[in-house]
PDB file of C-alpha atoms and ligand atoms in Angstrom:
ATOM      1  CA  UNK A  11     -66.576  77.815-227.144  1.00 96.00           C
ATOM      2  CA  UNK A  12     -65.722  80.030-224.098  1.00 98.00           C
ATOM      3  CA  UNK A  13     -61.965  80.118-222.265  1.00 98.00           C
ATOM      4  CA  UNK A  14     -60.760  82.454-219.236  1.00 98.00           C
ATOM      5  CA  UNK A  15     -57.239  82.332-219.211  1.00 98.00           C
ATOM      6  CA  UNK A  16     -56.476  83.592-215.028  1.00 98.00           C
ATOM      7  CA  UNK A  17     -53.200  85.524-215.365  1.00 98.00           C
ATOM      8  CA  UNK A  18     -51.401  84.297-211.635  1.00 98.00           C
ATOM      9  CA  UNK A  19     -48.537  86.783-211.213  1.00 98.00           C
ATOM     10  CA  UNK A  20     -48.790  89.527-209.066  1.00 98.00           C
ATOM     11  CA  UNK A  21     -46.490  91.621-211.276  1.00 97.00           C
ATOM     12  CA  UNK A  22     -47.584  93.484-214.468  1.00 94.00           C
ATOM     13  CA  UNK A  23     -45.380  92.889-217.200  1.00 96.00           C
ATOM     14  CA  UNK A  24     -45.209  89.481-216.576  1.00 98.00           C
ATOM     15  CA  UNK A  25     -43.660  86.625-218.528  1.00 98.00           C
ATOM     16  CA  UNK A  26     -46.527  84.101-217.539  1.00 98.00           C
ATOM     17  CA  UNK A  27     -49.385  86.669-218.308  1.00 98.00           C
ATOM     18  CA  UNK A  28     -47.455  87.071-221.934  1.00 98.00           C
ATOM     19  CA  UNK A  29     -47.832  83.215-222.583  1.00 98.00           C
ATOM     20  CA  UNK A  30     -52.181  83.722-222.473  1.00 98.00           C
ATOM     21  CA  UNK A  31     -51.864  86.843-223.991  1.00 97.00           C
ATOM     22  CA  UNK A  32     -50.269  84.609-226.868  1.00 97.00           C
ATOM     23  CA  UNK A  33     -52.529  81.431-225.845  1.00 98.00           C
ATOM     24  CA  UNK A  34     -55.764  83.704-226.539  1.00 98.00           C
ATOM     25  CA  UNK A  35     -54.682  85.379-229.880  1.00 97.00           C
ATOM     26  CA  UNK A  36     -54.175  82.078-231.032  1.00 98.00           C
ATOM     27  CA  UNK A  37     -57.572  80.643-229.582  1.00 98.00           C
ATOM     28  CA  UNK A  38     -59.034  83.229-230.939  1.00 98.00           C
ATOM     29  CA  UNK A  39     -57.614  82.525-234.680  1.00 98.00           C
ATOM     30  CA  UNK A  40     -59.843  79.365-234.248  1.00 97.00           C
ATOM     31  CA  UNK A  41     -63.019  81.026-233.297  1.00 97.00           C
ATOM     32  CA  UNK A  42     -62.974  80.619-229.426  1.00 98.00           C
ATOM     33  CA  UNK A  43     -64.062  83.491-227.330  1.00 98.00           C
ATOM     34  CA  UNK A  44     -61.418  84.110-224.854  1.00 98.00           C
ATOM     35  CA  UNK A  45     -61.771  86.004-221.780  1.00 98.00           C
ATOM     36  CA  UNK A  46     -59.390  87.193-219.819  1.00 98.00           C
ATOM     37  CA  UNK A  47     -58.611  87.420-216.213  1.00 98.00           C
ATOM     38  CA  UNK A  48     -55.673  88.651-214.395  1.00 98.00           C
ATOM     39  CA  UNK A  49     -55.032  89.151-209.922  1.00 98.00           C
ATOM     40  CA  UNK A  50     -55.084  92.840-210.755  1.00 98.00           C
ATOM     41  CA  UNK A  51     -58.950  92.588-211.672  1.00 98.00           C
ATOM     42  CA  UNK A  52     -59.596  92.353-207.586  1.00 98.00           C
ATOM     43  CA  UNK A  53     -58.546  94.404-204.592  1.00 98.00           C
ATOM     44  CA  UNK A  54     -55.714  93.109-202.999  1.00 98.00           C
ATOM     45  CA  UNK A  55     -57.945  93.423-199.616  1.00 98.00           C
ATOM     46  CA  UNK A  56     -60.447  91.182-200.839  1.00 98.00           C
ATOM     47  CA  UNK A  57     -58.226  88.752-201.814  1.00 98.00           C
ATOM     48  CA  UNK A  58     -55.658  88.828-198.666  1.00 98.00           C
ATOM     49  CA  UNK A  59     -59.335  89.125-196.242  1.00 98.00           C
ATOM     50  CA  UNK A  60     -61.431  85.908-198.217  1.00 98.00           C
ATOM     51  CA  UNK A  61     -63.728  88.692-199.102  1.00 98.00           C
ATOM     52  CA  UNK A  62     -66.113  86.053-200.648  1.00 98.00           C
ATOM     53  CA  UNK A  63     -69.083  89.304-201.806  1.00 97.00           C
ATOM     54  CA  UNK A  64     -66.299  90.684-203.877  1.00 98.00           C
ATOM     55  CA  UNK A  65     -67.983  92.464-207.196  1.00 98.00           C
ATOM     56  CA  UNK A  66     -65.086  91.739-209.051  1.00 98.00           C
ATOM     57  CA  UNK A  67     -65.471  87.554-207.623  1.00 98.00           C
ATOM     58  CA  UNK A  68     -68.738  87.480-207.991  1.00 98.00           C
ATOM     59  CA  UNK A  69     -68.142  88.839-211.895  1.00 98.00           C
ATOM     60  CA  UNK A  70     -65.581  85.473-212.646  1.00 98.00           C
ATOM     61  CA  UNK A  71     -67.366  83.170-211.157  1.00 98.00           C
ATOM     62  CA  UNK A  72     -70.069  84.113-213.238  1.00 98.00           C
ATOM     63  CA  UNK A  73     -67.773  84.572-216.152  1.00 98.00           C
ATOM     64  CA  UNK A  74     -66.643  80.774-214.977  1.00 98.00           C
ATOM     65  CA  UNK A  75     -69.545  79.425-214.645  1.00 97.00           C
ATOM     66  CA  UNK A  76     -70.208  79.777-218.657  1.00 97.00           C
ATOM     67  CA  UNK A  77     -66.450  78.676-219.616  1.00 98.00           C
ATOM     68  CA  UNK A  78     -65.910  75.528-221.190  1.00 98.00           C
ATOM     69  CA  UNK A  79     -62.236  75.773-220.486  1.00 98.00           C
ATOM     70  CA  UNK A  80     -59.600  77.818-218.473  1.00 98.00           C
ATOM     71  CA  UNK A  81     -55.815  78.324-218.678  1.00 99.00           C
ATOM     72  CA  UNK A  82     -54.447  79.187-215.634  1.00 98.00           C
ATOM     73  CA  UNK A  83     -50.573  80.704-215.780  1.00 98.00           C
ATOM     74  CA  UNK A  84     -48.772  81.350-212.923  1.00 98.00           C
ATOM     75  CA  UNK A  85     -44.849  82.532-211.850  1.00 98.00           C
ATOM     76  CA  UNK A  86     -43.269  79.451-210.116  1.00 98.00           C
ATOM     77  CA  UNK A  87     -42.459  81.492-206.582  1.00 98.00           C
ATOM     78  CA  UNK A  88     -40.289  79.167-203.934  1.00 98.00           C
ATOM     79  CA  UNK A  89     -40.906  76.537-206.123  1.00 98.00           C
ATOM     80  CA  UNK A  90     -44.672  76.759-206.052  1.00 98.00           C
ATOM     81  CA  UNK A  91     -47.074  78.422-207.756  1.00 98.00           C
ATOM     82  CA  UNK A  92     -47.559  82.388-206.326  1.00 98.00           C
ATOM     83  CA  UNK A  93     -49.163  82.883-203.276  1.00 98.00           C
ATOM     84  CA  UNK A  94     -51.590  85.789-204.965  1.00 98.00           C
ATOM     85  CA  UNK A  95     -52.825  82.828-207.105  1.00 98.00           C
ATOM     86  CA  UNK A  96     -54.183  81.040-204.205  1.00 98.00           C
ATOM     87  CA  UNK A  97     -55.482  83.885-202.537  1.00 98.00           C
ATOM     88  CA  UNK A  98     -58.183  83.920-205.838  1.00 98.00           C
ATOM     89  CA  UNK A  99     -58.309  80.121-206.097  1.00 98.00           C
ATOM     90  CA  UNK A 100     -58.985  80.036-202.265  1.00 98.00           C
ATOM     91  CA  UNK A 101     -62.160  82.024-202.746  1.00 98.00           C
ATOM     92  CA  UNK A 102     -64.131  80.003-205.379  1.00 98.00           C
ATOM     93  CA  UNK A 103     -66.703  77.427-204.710  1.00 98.00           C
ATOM     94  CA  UNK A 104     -65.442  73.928-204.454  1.00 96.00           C
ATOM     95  CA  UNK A 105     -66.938  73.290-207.927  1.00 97.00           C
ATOM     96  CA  UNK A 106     -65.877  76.122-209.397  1.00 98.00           C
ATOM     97  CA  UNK A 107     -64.072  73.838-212.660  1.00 98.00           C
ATOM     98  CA  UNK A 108     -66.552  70.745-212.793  1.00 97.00           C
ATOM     99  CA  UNK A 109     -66.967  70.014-216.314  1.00 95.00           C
ATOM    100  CA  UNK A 110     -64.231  72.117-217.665  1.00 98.00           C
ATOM    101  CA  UNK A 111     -61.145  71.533-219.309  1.00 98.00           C
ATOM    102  CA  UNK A 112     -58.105  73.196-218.005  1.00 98.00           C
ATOM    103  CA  UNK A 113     -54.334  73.755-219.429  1.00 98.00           C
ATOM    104  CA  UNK A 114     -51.576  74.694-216.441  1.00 98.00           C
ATOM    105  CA  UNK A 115     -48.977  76.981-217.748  1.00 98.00           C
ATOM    106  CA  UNK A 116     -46.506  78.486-215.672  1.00 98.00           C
ATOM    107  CA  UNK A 117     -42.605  80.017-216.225  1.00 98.00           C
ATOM    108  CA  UNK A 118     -39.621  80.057-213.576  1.00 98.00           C
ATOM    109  CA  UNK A 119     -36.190  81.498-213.546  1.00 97.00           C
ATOM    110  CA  UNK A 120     -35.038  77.604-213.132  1.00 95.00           C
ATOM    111  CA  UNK A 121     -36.299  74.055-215.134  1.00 94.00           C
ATOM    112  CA  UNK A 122     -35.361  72.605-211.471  1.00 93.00           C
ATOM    113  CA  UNK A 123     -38.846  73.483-210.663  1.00 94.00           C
ATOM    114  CA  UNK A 124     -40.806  72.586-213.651  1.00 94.00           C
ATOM    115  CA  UNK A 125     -42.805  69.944-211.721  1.00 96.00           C
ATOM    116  CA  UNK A 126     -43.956  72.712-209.349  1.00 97.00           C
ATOM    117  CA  UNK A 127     -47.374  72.865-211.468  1.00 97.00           C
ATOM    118  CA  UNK A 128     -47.867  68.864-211.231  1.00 97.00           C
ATOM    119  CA  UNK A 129     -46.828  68.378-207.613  1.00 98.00           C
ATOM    120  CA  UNK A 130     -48.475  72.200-206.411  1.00 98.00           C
ATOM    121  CA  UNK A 131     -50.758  73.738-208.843  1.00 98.00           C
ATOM    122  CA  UNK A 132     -52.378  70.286-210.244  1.00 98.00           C
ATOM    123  CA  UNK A 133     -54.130  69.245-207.139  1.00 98.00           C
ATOM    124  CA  UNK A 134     -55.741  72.472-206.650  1.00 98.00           C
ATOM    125  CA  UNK A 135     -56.879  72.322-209.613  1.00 98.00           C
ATOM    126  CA  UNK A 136     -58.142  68.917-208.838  1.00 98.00           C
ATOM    127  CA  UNK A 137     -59.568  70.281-205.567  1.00 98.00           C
ATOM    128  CA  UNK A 138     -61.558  72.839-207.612  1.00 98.00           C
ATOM    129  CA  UNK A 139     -63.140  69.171-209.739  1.00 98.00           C
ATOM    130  CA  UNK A 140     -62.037  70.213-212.892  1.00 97.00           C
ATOM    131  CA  UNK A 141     -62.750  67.685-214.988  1.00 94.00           C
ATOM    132  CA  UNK A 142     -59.760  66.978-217.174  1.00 97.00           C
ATOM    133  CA  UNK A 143     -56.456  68.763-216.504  1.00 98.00           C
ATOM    134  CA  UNK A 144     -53.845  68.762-219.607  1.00 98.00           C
ATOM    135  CA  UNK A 145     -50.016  68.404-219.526  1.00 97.00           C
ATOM    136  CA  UNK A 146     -49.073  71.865-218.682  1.00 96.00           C
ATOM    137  CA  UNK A 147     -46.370  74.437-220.043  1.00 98.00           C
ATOM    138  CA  UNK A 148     -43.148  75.118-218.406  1.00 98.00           C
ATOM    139  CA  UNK A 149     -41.227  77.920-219.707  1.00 98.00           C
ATOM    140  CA  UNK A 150     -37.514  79.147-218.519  1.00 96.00           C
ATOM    141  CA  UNK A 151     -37.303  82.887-218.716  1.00 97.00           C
ATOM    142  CA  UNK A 152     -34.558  82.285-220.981  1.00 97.00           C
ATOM    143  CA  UNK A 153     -37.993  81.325-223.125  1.00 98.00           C
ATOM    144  CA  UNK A 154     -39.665  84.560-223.408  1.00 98.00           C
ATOM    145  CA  UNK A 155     -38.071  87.941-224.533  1.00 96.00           C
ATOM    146  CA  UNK A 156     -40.363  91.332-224.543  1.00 95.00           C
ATOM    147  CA  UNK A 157     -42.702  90.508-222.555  1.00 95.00           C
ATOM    148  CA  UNK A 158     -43.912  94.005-221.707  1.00 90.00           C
ATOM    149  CA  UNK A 159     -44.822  94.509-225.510  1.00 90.00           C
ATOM    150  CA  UNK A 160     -45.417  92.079-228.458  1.00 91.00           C
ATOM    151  CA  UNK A 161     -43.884  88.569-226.331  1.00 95.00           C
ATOM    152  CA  UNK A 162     -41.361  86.339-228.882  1.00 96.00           C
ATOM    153  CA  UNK A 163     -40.906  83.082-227.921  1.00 98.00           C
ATOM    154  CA  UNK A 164     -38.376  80.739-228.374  1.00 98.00           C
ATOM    155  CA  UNK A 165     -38.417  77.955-231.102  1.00 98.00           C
ATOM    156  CA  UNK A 166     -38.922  74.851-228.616  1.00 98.00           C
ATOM    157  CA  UNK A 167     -41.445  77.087-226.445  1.00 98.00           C
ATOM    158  CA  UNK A 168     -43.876  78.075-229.715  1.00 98.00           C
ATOM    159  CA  UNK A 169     -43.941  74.662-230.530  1.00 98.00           C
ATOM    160  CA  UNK A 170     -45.094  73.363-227.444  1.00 98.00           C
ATOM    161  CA  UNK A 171     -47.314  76.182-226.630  1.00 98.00           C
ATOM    162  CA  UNK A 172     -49.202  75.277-230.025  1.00 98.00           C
ATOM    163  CA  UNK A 173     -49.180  71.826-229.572  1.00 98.00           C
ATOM    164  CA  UNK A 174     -50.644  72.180-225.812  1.00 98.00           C
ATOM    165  CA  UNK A 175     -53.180  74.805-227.496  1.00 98.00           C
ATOM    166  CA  UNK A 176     -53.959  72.204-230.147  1.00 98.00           C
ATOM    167  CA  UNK A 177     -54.629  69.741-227.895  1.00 98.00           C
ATOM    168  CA  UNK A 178     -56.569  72.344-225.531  1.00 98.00           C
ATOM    169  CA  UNK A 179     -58.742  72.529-228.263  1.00 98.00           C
ATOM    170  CA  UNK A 180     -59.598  69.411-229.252  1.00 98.00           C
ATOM    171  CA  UNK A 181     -60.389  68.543-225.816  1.00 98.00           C
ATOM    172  CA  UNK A 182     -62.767  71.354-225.853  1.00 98.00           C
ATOM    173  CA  UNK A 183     -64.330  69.967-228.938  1.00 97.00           C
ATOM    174  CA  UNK A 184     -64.419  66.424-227.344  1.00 96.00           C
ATOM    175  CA  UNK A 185     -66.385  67.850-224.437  1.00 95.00           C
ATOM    176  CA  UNK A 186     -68.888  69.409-226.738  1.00 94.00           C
ATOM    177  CA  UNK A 187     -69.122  66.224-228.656  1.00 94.00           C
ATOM    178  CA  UNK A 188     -70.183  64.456-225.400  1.00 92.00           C
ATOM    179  CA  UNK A 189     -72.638  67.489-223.977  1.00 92.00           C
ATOM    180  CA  UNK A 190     -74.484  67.099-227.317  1.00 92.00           C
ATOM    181  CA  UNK A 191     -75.018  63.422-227.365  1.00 94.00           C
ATOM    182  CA  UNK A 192     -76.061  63.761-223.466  1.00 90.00           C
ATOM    183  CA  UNK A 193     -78.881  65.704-224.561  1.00 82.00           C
TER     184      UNK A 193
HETATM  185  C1  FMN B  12     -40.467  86.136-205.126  1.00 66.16           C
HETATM  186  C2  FMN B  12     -39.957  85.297-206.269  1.00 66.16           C
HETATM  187  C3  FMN B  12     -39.696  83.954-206.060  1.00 66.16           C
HETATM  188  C4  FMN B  12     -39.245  83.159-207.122  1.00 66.16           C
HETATM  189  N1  FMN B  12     -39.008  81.834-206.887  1.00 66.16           N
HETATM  190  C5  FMN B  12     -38.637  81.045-207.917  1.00 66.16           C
HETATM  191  C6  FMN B  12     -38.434  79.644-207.712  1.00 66.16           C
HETATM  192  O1  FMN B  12     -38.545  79.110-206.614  1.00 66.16           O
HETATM  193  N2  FMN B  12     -38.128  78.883-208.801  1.00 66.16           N
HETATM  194  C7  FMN B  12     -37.983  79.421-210.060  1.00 66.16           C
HETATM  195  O2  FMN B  12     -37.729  78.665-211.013  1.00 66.16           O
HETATM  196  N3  FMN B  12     -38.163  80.760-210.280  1.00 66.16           N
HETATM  197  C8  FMN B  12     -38.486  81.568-209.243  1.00 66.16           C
HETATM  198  N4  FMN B  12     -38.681  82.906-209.444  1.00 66.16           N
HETATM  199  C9  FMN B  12     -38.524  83.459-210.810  1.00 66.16           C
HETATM  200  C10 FMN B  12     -39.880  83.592-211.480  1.00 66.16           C
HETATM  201  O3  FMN B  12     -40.655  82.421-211.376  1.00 66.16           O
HETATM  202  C11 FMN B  12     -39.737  83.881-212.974  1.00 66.16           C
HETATM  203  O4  FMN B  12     -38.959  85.034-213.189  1.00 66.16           O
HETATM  204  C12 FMN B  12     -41.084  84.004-213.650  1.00 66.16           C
HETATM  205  O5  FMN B  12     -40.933  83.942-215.040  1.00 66.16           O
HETATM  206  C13 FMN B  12     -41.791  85.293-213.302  1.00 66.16           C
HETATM  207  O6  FMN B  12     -43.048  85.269-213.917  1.00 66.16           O
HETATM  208  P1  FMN B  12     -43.919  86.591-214.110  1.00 66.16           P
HETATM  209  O7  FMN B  12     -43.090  87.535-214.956  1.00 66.16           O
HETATM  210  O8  FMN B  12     -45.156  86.122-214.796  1.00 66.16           O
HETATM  211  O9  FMN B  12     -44.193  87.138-212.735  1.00 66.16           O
HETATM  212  C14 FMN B  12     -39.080  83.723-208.396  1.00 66.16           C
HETATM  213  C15 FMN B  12     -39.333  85.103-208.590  1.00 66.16           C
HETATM  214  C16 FMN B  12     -39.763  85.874-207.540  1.00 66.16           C
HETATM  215  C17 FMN B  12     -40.050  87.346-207.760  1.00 66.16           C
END
């Protein structure tokens, strides 16, 4: 099995990045191959100017194109996802996540916009025809200390992290399951 995880801040230390960094040692611990991506892997210039003959686009869609599953983390920004996030998901082909499975997970500095990934980030994702998209993650920064080395989270927040992963997973399996008997 093959993940990207798509690291959606703009800033580096970031508490959302720290959540795949955790999401793919823990994937990993299973057996998955994890690759990740973060906004910093492009120019900012190709992003802000739809530069669609990007090496560094043409590389993920590539590296998407072989995923069985993504998790995509973002910052909630004005109670949305961040704007750099879109400037990626703007440039990949409308089919870019047909057939995959996808977790949301994104972290805010309030739980009044915890829906932000349902009501912004979800149809996107939809848009994109990803084939099944999983509850996501919200975490309050409150949630994550250290960020910028080895991230602890809190009680509550490991738990559901592992249970989303868990489910991730089996969903990932699932899809396998149904590829092989389609053959
Ligand atoms: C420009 C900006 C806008 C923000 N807007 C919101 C917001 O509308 N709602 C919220 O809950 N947090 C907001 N925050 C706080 C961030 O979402 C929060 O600190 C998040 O954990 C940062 O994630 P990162 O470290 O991965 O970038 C904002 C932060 C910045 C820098």
């Amino acid at each position: 099995m093959r993940v990207i995880t798509l690291a959606g801040s703009p800033r580096f230390p970031s508490r959302s990045t720290a959540l795949l960094t955790v999401s793919q040692h823990r994937l990993e611990q299973r057996g998955v191959e994890v690759i990740p991506w973060n906004l910093h892997n492009f120019r900012p210039e190709d992003l802000l100017y739809a530069r669609f003959d990007s090496p560094a686009l043409l590389a993920l869609k590539e590296d998407l194109a072989g995923a069985d599953g993504v998790i995509v983390a973002t910052p909630i920004y004005k109670a949305s996802f961040s704007g750099a996030l879109k400037t990626l998901l703007d440039l990949l082909p409308e089919r870019a996540l047909e057939h995959k499975v996808v977790l949301p997970l994104a972290t805010g500095g309030t739980v009044a916009h915890m829906l932000a990934v349902d009501y912004a980030l979800k149809p996107v994702l939809s848009a994109l025809k990803a084939q099944e998209i999983l509850h996501g993650v919200f975490a309050d920064d409150s949630q994550i200390a250290h960020y910028d080395r080895q991230p602890e989270l809190s009680d509550l927040l490991n738990t559901r992290l592992n249970d989303a992963l868990a489910t991730f997973y089996y969903a990932l399996q699932q899809r396998e399951v149904r590829l092989a008997q389609a053959v």
